[in-house]
PDB file of C-alpha atoms in Angstrom:
ATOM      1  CA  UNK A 183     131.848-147.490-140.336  1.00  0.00           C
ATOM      2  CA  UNK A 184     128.444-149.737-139.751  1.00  0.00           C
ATOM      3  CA  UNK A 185     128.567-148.737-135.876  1.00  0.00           C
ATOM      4  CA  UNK A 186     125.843-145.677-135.582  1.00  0.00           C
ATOM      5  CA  UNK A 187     127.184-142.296-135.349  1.00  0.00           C
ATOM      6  CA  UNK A 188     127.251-141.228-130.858  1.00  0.00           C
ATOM      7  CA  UNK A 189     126.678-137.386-130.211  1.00  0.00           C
ATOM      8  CA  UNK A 190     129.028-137.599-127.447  1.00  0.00           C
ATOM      9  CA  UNK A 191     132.437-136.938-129.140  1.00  0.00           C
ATOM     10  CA  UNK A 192     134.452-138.775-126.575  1.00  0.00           C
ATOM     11  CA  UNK A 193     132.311-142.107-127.857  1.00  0.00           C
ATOM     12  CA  UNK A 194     132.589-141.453-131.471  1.00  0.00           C
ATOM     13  CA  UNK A 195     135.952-140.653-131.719  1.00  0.00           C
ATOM     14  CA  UNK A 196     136.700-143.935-129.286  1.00  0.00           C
ATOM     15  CA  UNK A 197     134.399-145.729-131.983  1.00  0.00           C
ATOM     16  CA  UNK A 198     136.798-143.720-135.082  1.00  0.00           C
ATOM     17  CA  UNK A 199     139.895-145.226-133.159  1.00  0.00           C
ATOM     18  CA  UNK A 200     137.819-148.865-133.284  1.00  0.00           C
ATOM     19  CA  UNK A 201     137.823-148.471-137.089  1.00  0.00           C
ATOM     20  CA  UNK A 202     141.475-147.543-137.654  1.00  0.00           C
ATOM     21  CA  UNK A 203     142.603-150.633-135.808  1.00  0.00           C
ATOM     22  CA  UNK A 204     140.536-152.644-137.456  1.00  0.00           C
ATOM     23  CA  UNK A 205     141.466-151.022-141.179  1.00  0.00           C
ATOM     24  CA  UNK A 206     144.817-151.830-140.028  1.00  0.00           C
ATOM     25  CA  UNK A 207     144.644-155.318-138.557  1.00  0.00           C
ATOM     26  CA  UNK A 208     142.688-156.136-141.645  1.00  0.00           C
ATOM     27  CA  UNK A 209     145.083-155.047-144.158  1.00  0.00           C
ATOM     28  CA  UNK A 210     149.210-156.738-145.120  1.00  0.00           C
ATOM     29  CA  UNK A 211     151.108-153.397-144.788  1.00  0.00           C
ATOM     30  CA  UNK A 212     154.412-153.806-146.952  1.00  0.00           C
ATOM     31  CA  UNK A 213     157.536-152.460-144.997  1.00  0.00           C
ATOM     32  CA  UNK A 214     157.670-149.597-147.033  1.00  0.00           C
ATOM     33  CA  UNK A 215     154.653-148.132-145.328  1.00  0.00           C
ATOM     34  CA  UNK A 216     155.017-149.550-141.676  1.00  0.00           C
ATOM     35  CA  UNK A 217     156.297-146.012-140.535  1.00  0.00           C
ATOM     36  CA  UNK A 218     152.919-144.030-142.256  1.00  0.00           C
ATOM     37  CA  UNK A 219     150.595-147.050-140.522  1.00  0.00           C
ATOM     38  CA  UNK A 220     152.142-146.336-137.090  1.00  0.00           C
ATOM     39  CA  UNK A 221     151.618-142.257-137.683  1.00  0.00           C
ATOM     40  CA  UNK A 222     148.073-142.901-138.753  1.00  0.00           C
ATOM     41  CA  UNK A 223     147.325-145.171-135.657  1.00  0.00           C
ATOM     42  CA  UNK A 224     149.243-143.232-133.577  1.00  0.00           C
ATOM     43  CA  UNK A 225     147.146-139.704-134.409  1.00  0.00           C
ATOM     44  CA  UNK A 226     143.690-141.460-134.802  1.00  0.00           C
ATOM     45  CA  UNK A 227     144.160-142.579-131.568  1.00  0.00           C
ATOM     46  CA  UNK A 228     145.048-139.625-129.767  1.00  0.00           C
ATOM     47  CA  UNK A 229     141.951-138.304-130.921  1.00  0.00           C
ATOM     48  CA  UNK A 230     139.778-139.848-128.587  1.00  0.00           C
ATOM     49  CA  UNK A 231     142.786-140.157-126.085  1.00  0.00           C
ATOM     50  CA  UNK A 232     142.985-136.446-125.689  1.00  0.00           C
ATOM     51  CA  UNK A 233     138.763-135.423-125.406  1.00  0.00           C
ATOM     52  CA  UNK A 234     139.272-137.522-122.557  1.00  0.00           C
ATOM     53  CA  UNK A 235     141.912-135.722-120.843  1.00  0.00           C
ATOM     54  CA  UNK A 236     140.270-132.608-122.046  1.00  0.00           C
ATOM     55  CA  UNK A 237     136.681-133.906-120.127  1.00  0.00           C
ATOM     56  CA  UNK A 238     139.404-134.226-116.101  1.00  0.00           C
ATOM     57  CA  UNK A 239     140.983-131.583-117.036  1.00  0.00           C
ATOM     58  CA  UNK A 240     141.694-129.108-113.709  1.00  0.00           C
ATOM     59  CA  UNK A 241     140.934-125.782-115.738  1.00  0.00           C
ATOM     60  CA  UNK A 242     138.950-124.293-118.609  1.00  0.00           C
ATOM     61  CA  UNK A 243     142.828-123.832-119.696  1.00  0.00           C
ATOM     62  CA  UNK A 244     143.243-127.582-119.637  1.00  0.00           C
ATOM     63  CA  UNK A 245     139.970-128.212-121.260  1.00  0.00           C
ATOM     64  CA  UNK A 246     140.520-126.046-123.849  1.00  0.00           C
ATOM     65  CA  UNK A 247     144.578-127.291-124.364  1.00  0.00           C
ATOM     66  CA  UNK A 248     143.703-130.539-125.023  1.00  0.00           C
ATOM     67  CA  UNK A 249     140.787-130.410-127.108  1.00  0.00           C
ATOM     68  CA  UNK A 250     143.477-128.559-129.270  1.00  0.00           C
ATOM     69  CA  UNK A 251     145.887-131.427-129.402  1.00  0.00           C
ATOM     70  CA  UNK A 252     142.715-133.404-129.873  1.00  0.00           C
ATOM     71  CA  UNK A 253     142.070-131.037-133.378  1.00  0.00           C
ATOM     72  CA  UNK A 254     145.349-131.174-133.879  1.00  0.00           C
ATOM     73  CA  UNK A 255     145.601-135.397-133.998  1.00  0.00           C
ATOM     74  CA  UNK A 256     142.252-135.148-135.902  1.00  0.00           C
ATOM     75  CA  UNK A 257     144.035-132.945-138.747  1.00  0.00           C
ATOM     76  CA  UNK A 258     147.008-135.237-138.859  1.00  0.00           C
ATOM     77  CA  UNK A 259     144.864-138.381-139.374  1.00  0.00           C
ATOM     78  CA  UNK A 260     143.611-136.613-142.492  1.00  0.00           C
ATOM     79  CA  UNK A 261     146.947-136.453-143.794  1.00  0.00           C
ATOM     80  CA  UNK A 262     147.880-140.085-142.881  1.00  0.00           C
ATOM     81  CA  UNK A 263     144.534-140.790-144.714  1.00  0.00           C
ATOM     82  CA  UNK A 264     144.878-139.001-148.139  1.00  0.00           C
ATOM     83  CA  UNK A 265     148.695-140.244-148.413  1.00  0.00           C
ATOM     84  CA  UNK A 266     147.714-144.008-148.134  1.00  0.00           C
ATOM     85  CA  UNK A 267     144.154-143.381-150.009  1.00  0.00           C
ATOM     86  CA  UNK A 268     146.831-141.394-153.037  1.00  0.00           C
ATOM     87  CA  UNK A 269     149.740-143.515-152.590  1.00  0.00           C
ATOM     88  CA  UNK A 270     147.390-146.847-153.571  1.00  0.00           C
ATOM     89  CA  UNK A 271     148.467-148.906-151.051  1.00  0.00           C
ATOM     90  CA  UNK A 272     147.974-152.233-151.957  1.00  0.00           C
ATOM     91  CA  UNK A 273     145.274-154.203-150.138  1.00  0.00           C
ATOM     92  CA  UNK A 274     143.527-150.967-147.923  1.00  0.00           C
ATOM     93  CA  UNK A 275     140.148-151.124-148.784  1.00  0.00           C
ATOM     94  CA  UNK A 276     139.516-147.223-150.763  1.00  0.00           C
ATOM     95  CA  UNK A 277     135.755-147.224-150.171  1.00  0.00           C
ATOM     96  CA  UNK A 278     136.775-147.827-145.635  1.00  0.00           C
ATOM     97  CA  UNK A 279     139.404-145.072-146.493  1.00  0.00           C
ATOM     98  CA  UNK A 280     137.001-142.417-147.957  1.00  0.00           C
ATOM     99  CA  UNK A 281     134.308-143.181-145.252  1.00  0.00           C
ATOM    100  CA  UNK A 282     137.495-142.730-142.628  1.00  0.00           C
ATOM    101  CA  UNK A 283     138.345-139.762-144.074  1.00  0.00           C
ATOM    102  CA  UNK A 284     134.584-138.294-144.097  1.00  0.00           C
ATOM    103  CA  UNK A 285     134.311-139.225-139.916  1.00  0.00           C
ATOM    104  CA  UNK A 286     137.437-137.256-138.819  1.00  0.00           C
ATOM    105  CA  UNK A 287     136.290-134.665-141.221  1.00  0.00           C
ATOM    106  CA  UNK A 288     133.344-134.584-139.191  1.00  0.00           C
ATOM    107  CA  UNK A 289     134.684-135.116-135.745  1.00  0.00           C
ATOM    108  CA  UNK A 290     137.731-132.045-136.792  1.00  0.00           C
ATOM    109  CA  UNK A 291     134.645-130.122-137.244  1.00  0.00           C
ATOM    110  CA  UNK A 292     132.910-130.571-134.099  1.00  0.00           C
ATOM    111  CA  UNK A 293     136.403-130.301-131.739  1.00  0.00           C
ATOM    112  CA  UNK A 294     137.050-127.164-133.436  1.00  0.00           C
ATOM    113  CA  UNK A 295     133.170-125.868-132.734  1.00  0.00           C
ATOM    114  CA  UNK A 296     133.696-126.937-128.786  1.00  0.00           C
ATOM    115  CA  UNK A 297     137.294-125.043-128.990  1.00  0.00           C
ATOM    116  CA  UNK A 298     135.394-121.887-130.572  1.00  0.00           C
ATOM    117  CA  UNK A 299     132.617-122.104-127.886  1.00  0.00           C
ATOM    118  CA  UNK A 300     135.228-122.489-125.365  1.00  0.00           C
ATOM    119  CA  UNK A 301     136.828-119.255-126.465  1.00  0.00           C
ATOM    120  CA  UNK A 302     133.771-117.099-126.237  1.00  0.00           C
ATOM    121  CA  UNK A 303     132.742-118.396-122.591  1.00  0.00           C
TER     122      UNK A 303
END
């Protein structure tokens, strides 16, 4: 990801969605793996999706709720991840994958700090 990293986690994970579309766009998916693709872009997108929601949400309630689902889509992307990076898809660029894979780590980690600071508020 050549973009520099944002603080604010509603830009980086809009920039993380950026990079999954373009990993995808980029890369001949054979049919076998057209239903994995949609799950990945599917959950990397409802990263950024759902800190948004989370950020008008009407209640610390619905703040916290969706910055769950948020962690939740995050995790999920890391699956989509390691099964394409494992099964060797043919023509996904490994060295995009890993760095992929170390961003969502990142941004997991951060949603999951805002959830725990959340809780003790």
């Amino acid at each position: 990801m050549s973009e520099e990293k944002a603080y604010d986690i509603k830009i980086r994970a809009y920039h993380f969605s950026k990079a999954i579309i373009k990993l995808i766009s980029k890369t001949k998916i054979e049919r076998l793996y057209f239903s994995i693709v949609e799950q990945l872009l599917r959950s990397a997108t409802s990263i950024g999706a759902n800190v948004v929601e989370a950020k008008a949400g009407s209640s610390r309630k619905d703040f916290r709720n969706f910055y769950t689902i948020a962690l939740k889509s995050a995790n999920e992307t890391k699956y989509w991840l390691c099964l394409i990076r494992d099964t060797e898809v043919v023509g996904v660029d490994k060295e995009i994958v890993e760095e992929l894979l170390k961003e969502v780590d990142e941004i997991s980690k951060i949603i999951a700090s805002i959830i725990i600071n959340i809780n003790k508020e």
